[in-house]
Amino acid sequence: MSTAQKPLRFLDPRVLSTIGSLELLARTVVQGFVSGLHRSPYLGFSLDFAEYQQYRPGDDVRRIDWKVFARTDRLVIKKFRGDTNARCFIFLDCSRSMGYAQTPGALSKFDYSRYLAACLTYFVTRQQDLVGFAAFDREIREYIGPRGHQGHLQMVLRTIDNLQLGAQSSLEQPLHALTGRLYRRGMVIVISDLLDEGREVMEGIKHLRYQGQDVILFHILDDSELQFPFEEMLTFVDLETDQQMEIQPRLVRKEYLEAMARHTEYLVKECTLHGIDYHFMNTSTPLDFALHSYLSRRSKARLGKEQLR
Amino acid sequence: MPQFLTPLFWLAALGIGVPVLIHLVRRERSPRLAFSSLRFLRPATRRSIRYLKIRNPWLLLLRALLVLVLVAAFARPYIVRPDAPSAGMASSTSTVILLDNSYSMVAGGGFPLAVREARDRLSSLSARDEAAIVTFSDSPSVVAPFSPPGPVLQKLLETAVRPSYRTTDYVSALRLADKMLGDRVGTKKRIYLVTDLQRTGFRAEDQFKLSPGVLMELKQIAAQEQPPVRVTGVALEVGGTAAKPEAKVSIRVLRRNKETPGGRMTLLLNGAVKGSQELAFEDDVARVVELSVPDWPAGNVRGEVQAGKSAFYFVSGGKSKEQVLVVEGAAPLRTQRSPGYYLTRALSAGSSDWFNLTSATPAQAADLPLQNYRVIYLAGTEGLPSGLHTRLLAAVRDGTGLVIAPGIGISVDQFNSAYAQVSPAVLTSRIGREREPVGVLANIRSRHPIFKVFTDTGTGNFLASRFQAYFAVNPVEGAQVLARFDDGNPALVERTIDRGRVLLFTSSLDGSWSDLPLNPVYVPLMHQMTLYAGSLSSPRTWFWIGEQLPLAGSAPAAGSSGIGSRAPVAYVRTPDAPAEEQPVRDEVFSFAEPGIYAFRTADQQYYRAANIRPEELELEAMNADEFISRMQSPAQPGGDPLQSRPAPGIQKTDLDLGPYVLVLGLLLLLVELWVSGRLTGQRNLG
């Protein structure tokens, strides 16, 4: 195994799923992410994180962290808590479709999404940002307003850990409801499989965008939902509606993939159109990718704010 | 190429649709898979269901094959192997050449062609083959048993095969050929029948079936010519005075059809033409021509009627009717007929009036010259007037034949006392067989002159007569038992006293103790007993070819050559060798050719004539298909030569594939059960 891969091993969701504690999992991921950041495949990104910020000409040289420079040959400046004030809201889909896994015992979308939510929560907290959390199916099931204190992290992580699958999903309604609860601008991270009418999904998300929220959309799907690798005649049972359908997969695979592609393309197009960060992830994607995405979005947001000043 | 005994069973192959339907329609549960959403599957649903998948196609194929194999097994497949050659004789043939040498082949001019055909068939056989030559007319005759088809058989065809004057009988010939082939093993079996397919060769009741594996090849020789006119019978009425006898000769003539011209008919007596007449049939095909002969020759007359190429021979004169005396007792009580009633009727039967019958009571017989009678019957008499016994014995010693039939109402003691000197046996007791089982004549000496004519012609059902009573007898010394009842008691006993013969019939000759008089064999039996007892020759003067003439005379004729262990019974000059006297050592003579025969016995000389049976002159041929159908084989239309096929069904030589296919089907069934069981187990585990 190459040196570059070693840190990623600890970010492999399948490996992480063996970690019993969600907090520990989150910490592992974040610390691993942070420590391997300079070897991250996402080099080139302008990464900002709560404690350090890349030195740019004009910054106060007294704030340069020389220890980090000694270790990494990179000029970074320390930041103080007071510099963040970002509000991040994690919106997790807990509808029953999220409970799908290709094989029993494999990592489900729900578990993956929870790990993701936990990692993001932990990371956001380490960034000195305020983090809030909500879970929804066809309505909001859990809601924790954005806070920044240490106890809040525990509470969110505990909530995520105890979260159960809900009922049938319907993104539009909960997103509208969430929009009504968020009074201040910040970042909203939506984690969902988006298995709903594309138009309804985008209506909800656009509402957030119209409110001035920065939205990151993590589209979580299982590999089997992407490739539809089934061969034998199967009776497919809808996890949310319990509807059954006996299908010869070989005969429908092409049309399914085309439909899935059309749905995804629609989402990507709409998100691009409305300035929403769309990220597709399957349950085998390392979690640090999500962290990178968060940081990238966050830095863009800060850059935008500074330009506005 | 396999054939099928029950091809209609293939309709059951439609059942192959059953496993197909089962595999398509059967709602076998497919595994369930919890999927996140069916949203993107809905558009494809209808199309997916429309394309029903056949689950387990290999299992379906196996089941379909199983259905087909079972159907094939019940359709009874077999491979026709007309021959089952054994090792060493893989393709050799055993052929019986059946050559028709009946008179119709001669009359139609086809016999030389038939011999040539037989010769050609021999030539066509290979050295590995074998052939037998059998000629047939009214009976088959093996000229050569199975031999290699070489020069020997060819020579025999040239020298040993001769046409005959006899009629045609196909069944006896085919039966013999079939039997001969039945002994051959490991070869193809063929009958090559060369014949004119004369319709009269098959009697109405004839039926015959070739054995399985025997094929008959038919070569029809069409009649080259047919006699336009033929004489089928002659009747004489001799009258006039002793000085000037005259006769009317009635001649029955047939022509082939109404278009055939009659021609001329000529009557010859003793070789001289005595009459001639133009035959005029008008609209008939048959007519009787009467010729008057005012100067009928005296003595024996040898006659011949010529009509076209046909000739009919007859003999007349030189022989008076035989005198027969029937002494009958009184009619017993409760019987409607006298003891001699049926006997006299039987001896009077026949248009020839062979016998001059005299019936008398015992008292009346005392006044009769017993020595003038050739045969004396004692029917139902238990005794004769005083002195008649002595005269009777004297007549018997002198050559008069005596036939005794005691019958009902006879006292054993009185009979024995009365006829001790002449009777061939002593009566002991009466045996009643009124209750079942009644007595039957079960054992006869078939070669005795009395019965030989029945044996040779295959006629005379003696078993049909039922006897309710007869006498148990003890034959005297020197007597011979000629027939017995089923319980072993003698029925007919013979004794010779000097020149005379005495026959004792231990039952009655009337209807009181049996129904023998009602049996068709009664009349000819009475005639034969009379002829034998009186050492008489047959009164018939002309016969058909193939019939037999009983020869009289118990002593060797003068001039016996002494050749052979048996002395000749008579001498004969035949039509084809009239200058040569040939000894006849058998007690019957068979007529083999038409013409006049001259017989000489110890005490007489006489002529007899023989003619070809009229039906043998009917040359109408059967259709070949009709012939084969009479063989109970399917006809094969067309083709020359025609061949018969074995009867439908699996022959012994065919390879019956049914059992093998059935076993294959059972094996497939076991495999199917195993495969489907494993698949079911896999689904359960899944």
PDB file of C-alpha atoms in Angstrom, chain B residues 494-682:
ATOM      1  CA  GLU B 494     -63.183-109.191 -40.780  1.00  0.00           C
ATOM      2  CA  ARG B 495     -62.709-112.842 -41.423  1.00  0.00           C
ATOM      3  CA  THR B 496     -61.777-114.724 -44.554  1.00  0.00           C
ATOM      4  CA  ILE B 497     -63.379-118.081 -45.200  1.00  0.00           C
ATOM      5  CA  ASP B 498     -61.811-119.683 -48.239  1.00  0.00           C
ATOM      6  CA  ARG B 499     -62.626-117.299 -51.072  1.00  0.00           C
ATOM      7  CA  GLY B 500     -65.169-115.289 -49.255  1.00  0.00           C
ATOM      8  CA  ARG B 501     -64.927-112.406 -46.850  1.00  0.00           C
ATOM      9  CA  VAL B 502     -67.139-111.901 -43.836  1.00  0.00           C
ATOM     10  CA  LEU B 503     -67.537-108.559 -42.101  1.00  0.00           C
ATOM     11  CA  LEU B 504     -69.176-108.154 -38.710  1.00  0.00           C
ATOM     12  CA  PHE B 505     -70.424-104.689 -37.755  1.00  0.00           C
ATOM     13  CA  THR B 506     -71.003-104.856 -33.997  1.00  0.00           C
ATOM     14  CA  SER B 507     -73.628-102.114 -33.925  1.00  0.00           C
ATOM     15  CA  SER B 508     -76.648-101.709 -36.162  1.00  0.00           C
ATOM     16  CA  LEU B 509     -76.692-100.362 -39.682  1.00  0.00           C
ATOM     17  CA  ASP B 510     -80.038 -98.749 -39.144  1.00  0.00           C
ATOM     18  CA  GLY B 511     -80.823 -95.814 -36.922  1.00  0.00           C
ATOM     19  CA  SER B 512     -81.749 -97.778 -33.831  1.00  0.00           C
ATOM     20  CA  TRP B 513     -78.390 -97.784 -32.107  1.00  0.00           C
ATOM     21  CA  SER B 514     -76.640 -94.893 -33.793  1.00  0.00           C
ATOM     22  CA  ASP B 515     -77.073 -91.979 -36.134  1.00  0.00           C
ATOM     23  CA  LEU B 516     -74.594 -93.450 -38.597  1.00  0.00           C
ATOM     24  CA  PRO B 517     -77.183 -93.666 -41.382  1.00  0.00           C
ATOM     25  CA  LEU B 518     -77.671 -89.939 -41.066  1.00  0.00           C
ATOM     26  CA  ASN B 519     -73.979 -89.267 -41.464  1.00  0.00           C
ATOM     27  CA  PRO B 520     -72.765 -88.398 -44.987  1.00  0.00           C
ATOM     28  CA  VAL B 521     -70.106 -91.078 -44.620  1.00  0.00           C
ATOM     29  CA  TYR B 522     -72.772 -93.787 -44.437  1.00  0.00           C
ATOM     30  CA  VAL B 523     -73.425 -94.182 -48.158  1.00  0.00           C
ATOM     31  CA  PRO B 524     -69.797 -94.394 -49.295  1.00  0.00           C
ATOM     32  CA  LEU B 525     -69.017 -96.622 -46.312  1.00  0.00           C
ATOM     33  CA  MET B 526     -71.733 -99.031 -47.262  1.00  0.00           C
ATOM     34  CA  HIS B 527     -70.479 -98.998 -50.821  1.00  0.00           C
ATOM     35  CA  GLN B 528     -66.924 -99.659 -49.744  1.00  0.00           C
ATOM     36  CA  MET B 529     -67.937-102.441 -47.376  1.00  0.00           C
ATOM     37  CA  THR B 530     -69.998-104.003 -50.117  1.00  0.00           C
ATOM     38  CA  LEU B 531     -67.244-103.724 -52.682  1.00  0.00           C
ATOM     39  CA  TYR B 532     -64.695-105.159 -50.315  1.00  0.00           C
ATOM     40  CA  ALA B 533     -66.845-107.925 -48.961  1.00  0.00           C
ATOM     41  CA  GLY B 534     -67.706-109.051 -52.471  1.00  0.00           C
ATOM     42  CA  SER B 535     -64.216-108.386 -53.836  1.00  0.00           C
ATOM     43  CA  LEU B 536     -65.878-106.150 -56.386  1.00  0.00           C
ATOM     44  CA  SER B 537     -64.327-103.507 -58.509  1.00  0.00           C
ATOM     45  CA  SER B 538     -65.838-100.077 -58.511  1.00  0.00           C
ATOM     46  CA  PRO B 539     -68.848 -99.893 -60.747  1.00  0.00           C
ATOM     47  CA  ARG B 540     -67.859 -96.410 -61.969  1.00  0.00           C
ATOM     48  CA  THR B 541     -66.544 -96.547 -65.479  1.00  0.00           C
ATOM     49  CA  TRP B 542     -64.902 -93.155 -65.713  1.00  0.00           C
ATOM     50  CA  PHE B 543     -63.099 -91.006 -63.185  1.00  0.00           C
ATOM     51  CA  TRP B 544     -61.522 -87.628 -62.811  1.00  0.00           C
ATOM     52  CA  ILE B 545     -57.784 -87.243 -62.815  1.00  0.00           C
ATOM     53  CA  GLY B 546     -56.629 -87.640 -59.241  1.00  0.00           C
ATOM     54  CA  GLU B 547     -59.434 -89.961 -58.185  1.00  0.00           C
ATOM     55  CA  GLN B 548     -58.682 -93.469 -57.103  1.00  0.00           C
ATOM     56  CA  LEU B 549     -60.063 -96.775 -58.230  1.00  0.00           C
ATOM     57  CA  PRO B 550     -60.315 -99.513 -55.574  1.00  0.00           C
ATOM     58  CA  LEU B 551     -58.856-102.650 -57.061  1.00  0.00           C
ATOM     59  CA  ALA B 552     -60.473-105.988 -56.396  1.00  0.00           C
ATOM     60  CA  GLY B 553     -58.790-109.379 -56.015  1.00  0.00           C
ATOM     61  CA  SER B 554     -57.094-110.883 -53.042  1.00  0.00           C
ATOM     62  CA  ALA B 555     -54.841-113.248 -54.924  1.00  0.00           C
ATOM     63  CA  PRO B 556     -51.937-112.251 -57.022  1.00  0.00           C
ATOM     64  CA  ALA B 557     -52.772-111.912 -60.657  1.00  0.00           C
ATOM     65  CA  ALA B 558     -51.329-114.466 -63.053  1.00  0.00           C
ATOM     66  CA  GLY B 559     -48.089-113.397 -64.573  1.00  0.00           C
ATOM     67  CA  SER B 560     -46.851-111.726 -61.483  1.00  0.00           C
ATOM     68  CA  SER B 561     -43.295-110.673 -61.934  1.00  0.00           C
ATOM     69  CA  GLY B 562     -42.662-111.236 -58.278  1.00  0.00           C
ATOM     70  CA  ILE B 563     -40.714-107.985 -58.123  1.00  0.00           C
ATOM     71  CA  GLY B 564     -40.978-106.307 -54.785  1.00  0.00           C
ATOM     72  CA  SER B 565     -42.188-107.618 -51.478  1.00  0.00           C
ATOM     73  CA  ARG B 566     -45.838-107.288 -52.369  1.00  0.00           C
ATOM     74  CA  ALA B 567     -47.578-109.118 -55.104  1.00  0.00           C
ATOM     75  CA  PRO B 568     -49.401-106.939 -57.625  1.00  0.00           C
ATOM     76  CA  VAL B 569     -53.064-106.506 -56.981  1.00  0.00           C
ATOM     77  CA  ALA B 570     -53.703-105.895 -60.647  1.00  0.00           C
ATOM     78  CA  TYR B 571     -52.066-104.943 -63.896  1.00  0.00           C
ATOM     79  CA  VAL B 572     -52.878-101.880 -65.891  1.00  0.00           C
ATOM     80  CA  ARG B 573     -52.201-100.444 -69.347  1.00  0.00           C
ATOM     81  CA  THR B 574     -52.197 -96.687 -69.175  1.00  0.00           C
ATOM     82  CA  PRO B 575     -53.057 -94.261 -71.990  1.00  0.00           C
ATOM     83  CA  ASP B 576     -49.434 -93.187 -72.410  1.00  0.00           C
ATOM     84  CA  ALA B 577     -48.179 -96.795 -72.520  1.00  0.00           C
ATOM     85  CA  PRO B 578     -51.028 -98.904 -73.847  1.00  0.00           C
ATOM     86  CA  ALA B 579     -48.742-101.711 -74.949  1.00  0.00           C
ATOM     87  CA  GLU B 580     -47.105-102.136 -71.597  1.00  0.00           C
ATOM     88  CA  GLU B 581     -48.787-103.895 -68.735  1.00  0.00           C
ATOM     89  CA  GLN B 582     -47.666-102.395 -65.449  1.00  0.00           C
ATOM     90  CA  PRO B 583     -48.177-104.019 -62.070  1.00  0.00           C
ATOM     91  CA  VAL B 584     -50.198-102.223 -59.442  1.00  0.00           C
ATOM     92  CA  ARG B 585     -49.195-103.265 -55.979  1.00  0.00           C
ATOM     93  CA  ASP B 586     -51.463-100.902 -54.127  1.00  0.00           C
ATOM     94  CA  GLU B 587     -55.091-101.752 -53.584  1.00  0.00           C
ATOM     95  CA  VAL B 588     -56.178 -98.491 -55.118  1.00  0.00           C
ATOM     96  CA  PHE B 589     -55.092 -96.933 -58.374  1.00  0.00           C
ATOM     97  CA  SER B 590     -54.776 -93.210 -58.957  1.00  0.00           C
ATOM     98  CA  PHE B 591     -55.550 -91.848 -62.384  1.00  0.00           C
ATOM     99  CA  ALA B 592     -52.829 -89.493 -63.549  1.00  0.00           C
ATOM    100  CA  GLU B 593     -53.680 -88.794 -67.181  1.00  0.00           C
ATOM    101  CA  PRO B 594     -56.758 -88.694 -69.340  1.00  0.00           C
ATOM    102  CA  GLY B 595     -57.531 -91.668 -71.480  1.00  0.00           C
ATOM    103  CA  ILE B 596     -58.602 -95.309 -71.337  1.00  0.00           C
ATOM    104  CA  TYR B 597     -57.030 -97.671 -68.819  1.00  0.00           C
ATOM    105  CA  ALA B 598     -57.148-101.455 -69.115  1.00  0.00           C
ATOM    106  CA  PHE B 599     -57.090-103.367 -65.838  1.00  0.00           C
ATOM    107  CA  ARG B 600     -56.466-107.032 -65.297  1.00  0.00           C
ATOM    108  CA  THR B 601     -57.088-108.720 -61.984  1.00  0.00           C
ATOM    109  CA  ALA B 602     -57.213-112.327 -60.965  1.00  0.00           C
ATOM    110  CA  ASP B 603     -60.701-112.864 -62.126  1.00  0.00           C
ATOM    111  CA  GLN B 604     -61.557-110.093 -64.514  1.00  0.00           C
ATOM    112  CA  GLN B 605     -60.464-107.588 -67.047  1.00  0.00           C
ATOM    113  CA  TYR B 606     -62.109-104.286 -67.460  1.00  0.00           C
ATOM    114  CA  TYR B 607     -61.629-100.795 -68.714  1.00  0.00           C
ATOM    115  CA  ARG B 608     -61.884 -97.557 -66.977  1.00  0.00           C
ATOM    116  CA  ALA B 609     -61.604 -93.998 -68.297  1.00  0.00           C
ATOM    117  CA  ALA B 610     -60.110 -90.910 -66.740  1.00  0.00           C
ATOM    118  CA  ASN B 611     -60.763 -87.285 -67.672  1.00  0.00           C
ATOM    119  CA  ILE B 612     -59.447 -83.911 -66.685  1.00  0.00           C
ATOM    120  CA  ARG B 613     -61.651 -82.203 -64.194  1.00  0.00           C
ATOM    121  CA  PRO B 614     -63.756 -79.554 -65.929  1.00  0.00           C
ATOM    122  CA  GLU B 615     -62.729 -76.830 -63.482  1.00  0.00           C
ATOM    123  CA  GLU B 616     -59.100 -77.287 -64.473  1.00  0.00           C
ATOM    124  CA  LEU B 617     -60.106 -76.320 -67.980  1.00  0.00           C
ATOM    125  CA  GLU B 618     -61.493 -73.025 -66.705  1.00  0.00           C
ATOM    126  CA  LEU B 619     -58.446 -70.889 -67.294  1.00  0.00           C
ATOM    127  CA  GLU B 620     -59.862 -67.682 -65.905  1.00  0.00           C
ATOM    128  CA  ALA B 621     -57.121 -66.087 -63.892  1.00  0.00           C
ATOM    129  CA  MET B 622     -57.386 -64.187 -60.668  1.00  0.00           C
ATOM    130  CA  ASN B 623     -56.190 -60.668 -60.318  1.00  0.00           C
ATOM    131  CA  ALA B 624     -52.820 -60.717 -58.645  1.00  0.00           C
ATOM    132  CA  ASP B 625     -54.016 -58.372 -55.922  1.00  0.00           C
ATOM    133  CA  GLU B 626     -56.911 -60.690 -55.280  1.00  0.00           C
ATOM    134  CA  PHE B 627     -54.506 -63.578 -54.992  1.00  0.00           C
ATOM    135  CA  ILE B 628     -52.360 -61.788 -52.455  1.00  0.00           C
ATOM    136  CA  SER B 629     -55.407 -60.729 -50.524  1.00  0.00           C
ATOM    137  CA  ARG B 630     -56.436 -64.355 -50.296  1.00  0.00           C
ATOM    138  CA  MET B 631     -53.061 -64.843 -48.704  1.00  0.00           C
ATOM    139  CA  GLN B 632     -54.185 -62.538 -45.878  1.00  0.00           C
ATOM    140  CA  SER B 633     -51.346 -60.210 -46.706  1.00  0.00           C
ATOM    141  CA  PRO B 634     -51.630 -56.594 -47.731  1.00  0.00           C
ATOM    142  CA  ALA B 635     -51.557 -56.294 -51.493  1.00  0.00           C
ATOM    143  CA  GLN B 636     -48.857 -54.324 -53.144  1.00  0.00           C
ATOM    144  CA  PRO B 637     -50.344 -52.698 -56.228  1.00  0.00           C
ATOM    145  CA  GLY B 638     -48.427 -52.724 -59.448  1.00  0.00           C
ATOM    146  CA  GLY B 639     -44.997 -54.050 -60.094  1.00  0.00           C
ATOM    147  CA  ASP B 640     -43.954 -57.247 -61.729  1.00  0.00           C
ATOM    148  CA  PRO B 641     -43.236 -59.535 -60.085  1.00  0.00           C
ATOM    149  CA  LEU B 642     -45.601 -58.754 -57.260  1.00  0.00           C
ATOM    150  CA  GLN B 643     -44.501 -59.320 -53.765  1.00  0.00           C
ATOM    151  CA  SER B 644     -46.368 -59.939 -50.620  1.00  0.00           C
ATOM    152  CA  ARG B 645     -45.584 -58.156 -47.456  1.00  0.00           C
ATOM    153  CA  PRO B 646     -45.609 -59.679 -44.057  1.00  0.00           C
ATOM    154  CA  ALA B 647     -48.702 -59.060 -42.029  1.00  0.00           C
ATOM    155  CA  PRO B 648     -48.773 -55.699 -40.331  1.00  0.00           C
ATOM    156  CA  GLY B 649     -47.200 -55.606 -36.945  1.00  0.00           C
ATOM    157  CA  ILE B 650     -43.821 -56.189 -35.552  1.00  0.00           C
ATOM    158  CA  GLN B 651     -42.360 -59.305 -36.990  1.00  0.00           C
ATOM    159  CA  LYS B 652     -40.022 -61.592 -35.178  1.00  0.00           C
ATOM    160  CA  THR B 653     -37.117 -60.268 -37.220  1.00  0.00           C
ATOM    161  CA  ASP B 654     -37.913 -56.602 -36.636  1.00  0.00           C
ATOM    162  CA  LEU B 655     -36.093 -54.646 -33.976  1.00  0.00           C
ATOM    163  CA  ASP B 656     -38.615 -53.471 -31.433  1.00  0.00           C
ATOM    164  CA  LEU B 657     -37.276 -50.166 -30.136  1.00  0.00           C
ATOM    165  CA  GLY B 658     -40.128 -49.619 -27.724  1.00  0.00           C
ATOM    166  CA  PRO B 659     -38.488 -51.113 -24.630  1.00  0.00           C
ATOM    167  CA  TYR B 660     -35.258 -49.227 -25.209  1.00  0.00           C
ATOM    168  CA  VAL B 661     -37.045 -45.941 -25.671  1.00  0.00           C
ATOM    169  CA  LEU B 662     -39.116 -46.610 -22.580  1.00  0.00           C
ATOM    170  CA  VAL B 663     -35.995 -47.259 -20.528  1.00  0.00           C
ATOM    171  CA  LEU B 664     -34.528 -44.025 -21.851  1.00  0.00           C
ATOM    172  CA  GLY B 665     -37.680 -42.228 -20.804  1.00  0.00           C
ATOM    173  CA  LEU B 666     -37.453 -43.651 -17.300  1.00  0.00           C
ATOM    174  CA  LEU B 667     -33.845 -42.553 -17.026  1.00  0.00           C
ATOM    175  CA  LEU B 668     -34.795 -39.059 -18.139  1.00  0.00           C
ATOM    176  CA  LEU B 669     -37.533 -39.053 -15.542  1.00  0.00           C
ATOM    177  CA  LEU B 670     -35.041 -39.870 -12.819  1.00  0.00           C
ATOM    178  CA  VAL B 671     -32.750 -37.118 -14.026  1.00  0.00           C
ATOM    179  CA  GLU B 672     -35.623 -34.649 -14.094  1.00  0.00           C
ATOM    180  CA  LEU B 673     -36.621 -35.535 -10.576  1.00  0.00           C
ATOM    181  CA  TRP B 674     -33.076 -35.069  -9.361  1.00  0.00           C
ATOM    182  CA  VAL B 675     -32.585 -31.761 -11.152  1.00  0.00           C
ATOM    183  CA  SER B 676     -35.892 -30.267 -10.097  1.00  0.00           C
ATOM    184  CA  GLY B 677     -35.268 -31.429  -6.559  1.00  0.00           C
ATOM    185  CA  ARG B 678     -31.938 -29.689  -6.436  1.00  0.00           C
ATOM    186  CA  LEU B 679     -33.400 -26.523  -7.872  1.00  0.00           C
ATOM    187  CA  THR B 680     -36.140 -26.539  -5.297  1.00  0.00           C
ATOM    188  CA  GLY B 681     -33.582 -26.993  -2.578  1.00  0.00           C
ATOM    189  CA  GLN B 682     -31.561 -24.123  -3.868  1.00  0.00           C
TER     190      GLN B 682
END
